[in-house]
Amino acid sequence: MSDNKDLLTERKFWEDYWNNKRDQLIGPVHESGFHNRVLDAVISSNSSIKSSIELGGFPGTFSIYVKKKYGLETTLLDYFIDQSIVDDLLSANGLDKNAINLIEDDLTLDHPIEKKYDLVFSIGLIEHFIDTKGIIKRHLDYSKPGADLLIILPNFRGINGWLQRKFDKPNYDVHNISSMDLDLLKSIADELNIEDASTYYVGRFSIWLENYKTQ
């Protein structure tokens, strides 16, 4: 994994990241928040969605939300998964340990994909890759014909990016800022022949820092 030149992060980065947040992870998932509102809008608008896969979604908060609220056949794929964290998070949400399928895999490896899904989504994933078009195309590889695709990523192109760059440069540096350009994302969607594609900002203006208390 560390030899992959397209990634802005390595496995060790995510091991440390999630271990530092372990105490904050376990608990009931919240229904509020713009991420869930966007998921709600997509799923509720298409009754044919029966299965979903979240790419790069460890620890599984959003997959668990989808499972609890909609009862979809739910799969979580990431190249770092700590089974104990997922199990504890499932238990805290009243779900069996086998409620969601887990796949620990490297998205960038070009190997056959055995199963495809009605809904493919990622939240905070594509901005960690240099090749934005390539990682979006990988989403399509998991999509059934006519599937819905949802990609959510942060916007560091304004004040929030300035804050990250000034007070947490290491975190800023593991994000591909150009991937956050709406015109670029729309042009990639057109090049990949994604039908009915739209790109837009969601939520209000916000600023945030990782590990805020230590900054």
PDB file of N, CA, C and O in Angstrom, residues 13 36 51 61 77 102 131 149 158 177-178 180 189 203:
ATOM      1  N   PHE A  13      -0.969   5.959   8.518  1.00  0.00           N
ATOM      2  CA  PHE A  13      -1.675   7.208   8.793  1.00  0.00           C
ATOM      3  C   PHE A  13      -3.053   6.919   9.360  1.00  0.00           C
ATOM      4  O   PHE A  13      -3.485   7.514  10.355  1.00  0.00           O
ATOM      5  N   ASN A  36     -26.094  12.660   6.351  1.00  0.00           N
ATOM      6  CA  ASN A  36     -27.264  11.776   6.400  1.00  0.00           C
ATOM      7  C   ASN A  36     -28.432  12.343   5.608  1.00  0.00           C
ATOM      8  O   ASN A  36     -29.200  11.583   5.004  1.00  0.00           O
ATOM      9  N   SER A  51     -29.312  -2.651  -2.128  1.00  0.00           N
ATOM     10  CA  SER A  51     -27.968  -2.951  -1.635  1.00  0.00           C
ATOM     11  C   SER A  51     -27.096  -1.708  -1.761  1.00  0.00           C
ATOM     12  O   SER A  51     -27.308  -0.865  -2.638  1.00  0.00           O
ATOM     13  N   THR A  61     -19.756   4.316  10.319  1.00  0.00           N
ATOM     14  CA  THR A  61     -20.863   5.099  10.874  1.00  0.00           C
ATOM     15  C   THR A  61     -21.999   5.275   9.871  1.00  0.00           C
ATOM     16  O   THR A  61     -23.178   5.088  10.201  1.00  0.00           O
ATOM     17  N   LEU A  77     -16.309  -1.129   2.669  1.00  0.00           N
ATOM     18  CA  LEU A  77     -14.991  -1.474   2.141  1.00  0.00           C
ATOM     19  C   LEU A  77     -13.992  -0.405   2.526  1.00  0.00           C
ATOM     20  O   LEU A  77     -14.237   0.788   2.346  1.00  0.00           O
ATOM     21  N   LEU A 102     -18.102  -6.699   5.654  1.00  0.00           N
ATOM     22  CA  LEU A 102     -16.848  -5.959   5.692  1.00  0.00           C
ATOM     23  C   LEU A 102     -15.883  -6.508   4.655  1.00  0.00           C
ATOM     24  O   LEU A 102     -15.718  -7.728   4.528  1.00  0.00           O
ATOM     25  N   ASP A 131      -5.199  10.981  -8.426  1.00  0.00           N
ATOM     26  CA  ASP A 131      -5.954  10.786  -9.661  1.00  0.00           C
ATOM     27  C   ASP A 131      -7.446  10.802  -9.351  1.00  0.00           C
ATOM     28  O   ASP A 131      -8.049   9.767  -9.073  1.00  0.00           O
ATOM     29  N   LEU A 149     -24.932   6.860  -7.531  1.00  0.00           N
ATOM     30  CA  LEU A 149     -23.584   7.130  -7.042  1.00  0.00           C
ATOM     31  C   LEU A 149     -23.596   8.428  -6.258  1.00  0.00           C
ATOM     32  O   LEU A 149     -24.107   9.450  -6.739  1.00  0.00           O
ATOM     33  N   GLY A 158     -11.448  27.423   0.472  1.00  0.00           N
ATOM     34  CA  GLY A 158     -11.761  28.739   1.018  1.00  0.00           C
ATOM     35  C   GLY A 158     -11.134  28.938   2.387  1.00  0.00           C
ATOM     36  O   GLY A 158     -10.009  28.512   2.653  1.00  0.00           O
ATOM     37  N   ILE A 177      -6.358  19.210  -3.051  1.00  0.00           N
ATOM     38  CA  ILE A 177      -7.237  20.373  -3.066  1.00  0.00           C
ATOM     39  C   ILE A 177      -7.937  20.522  -4.413  1.00  0.00           C
ATOM     40  O   ILE A 177      -9.100  20.955  -4.487  1.00  0.00           O
ATOM     41  N   SER A 178      -7.264  20.170  -5.486  1.00  0.00           N
ATOM     42  CA  SER A 178      -7.875  20.324  -6.814  1.00  0.00           C
ATOM     43  C   SER A 178      -9.104  19.438  -6.987  1.00  0.00           C
ATOM     44  O   SER A 178      -9.995  19.750  -7.786  1.00  0.00           O
ATOM     45  N   MET A 180     -11.496  19.210  -5.137  1.00  0.00           N
ATOM     46  CA  MET A 180     -12.644  19.876  -4.525  1.00  0.00           C
ATOM     47  C   MET A 180     -13.262  20.934  -5.433  1.00  0.00           C
ATOM     48  O   MET A 180     -14.171  21.660  -5.011  1.00  0.00           O
ATOM     49  N   ALA A 189     -17.397  13.712 -14.416  1.00  0.00           N
ATOM     50  CA  ALA A 189     -18.657  12.974 -14.537  1.00  0.00           C
ATOM     51  C   ALA A 189     -19.083  12.887 -16.001  1.00  0.00           C
ATOM     52  O   ALA A 189     -19.550  11.832 -16.465  1.00  0.00           O
ATOM     53  N   GLY A 203     -24.785  22.112   3.003  1.00  0.00           N
ATOM     54  CA  GLY A 203     -24.563  22.587   4.358  1.00  0.00           C
ATOM     55  C   GLY A 203     -24.139  24.045   4.394  1.00  0.00           C
ATOM     56  O   GLY A 203     -24.032  24.714   3.369  1.00  0.00           O
TER      57      GLY A 203
END
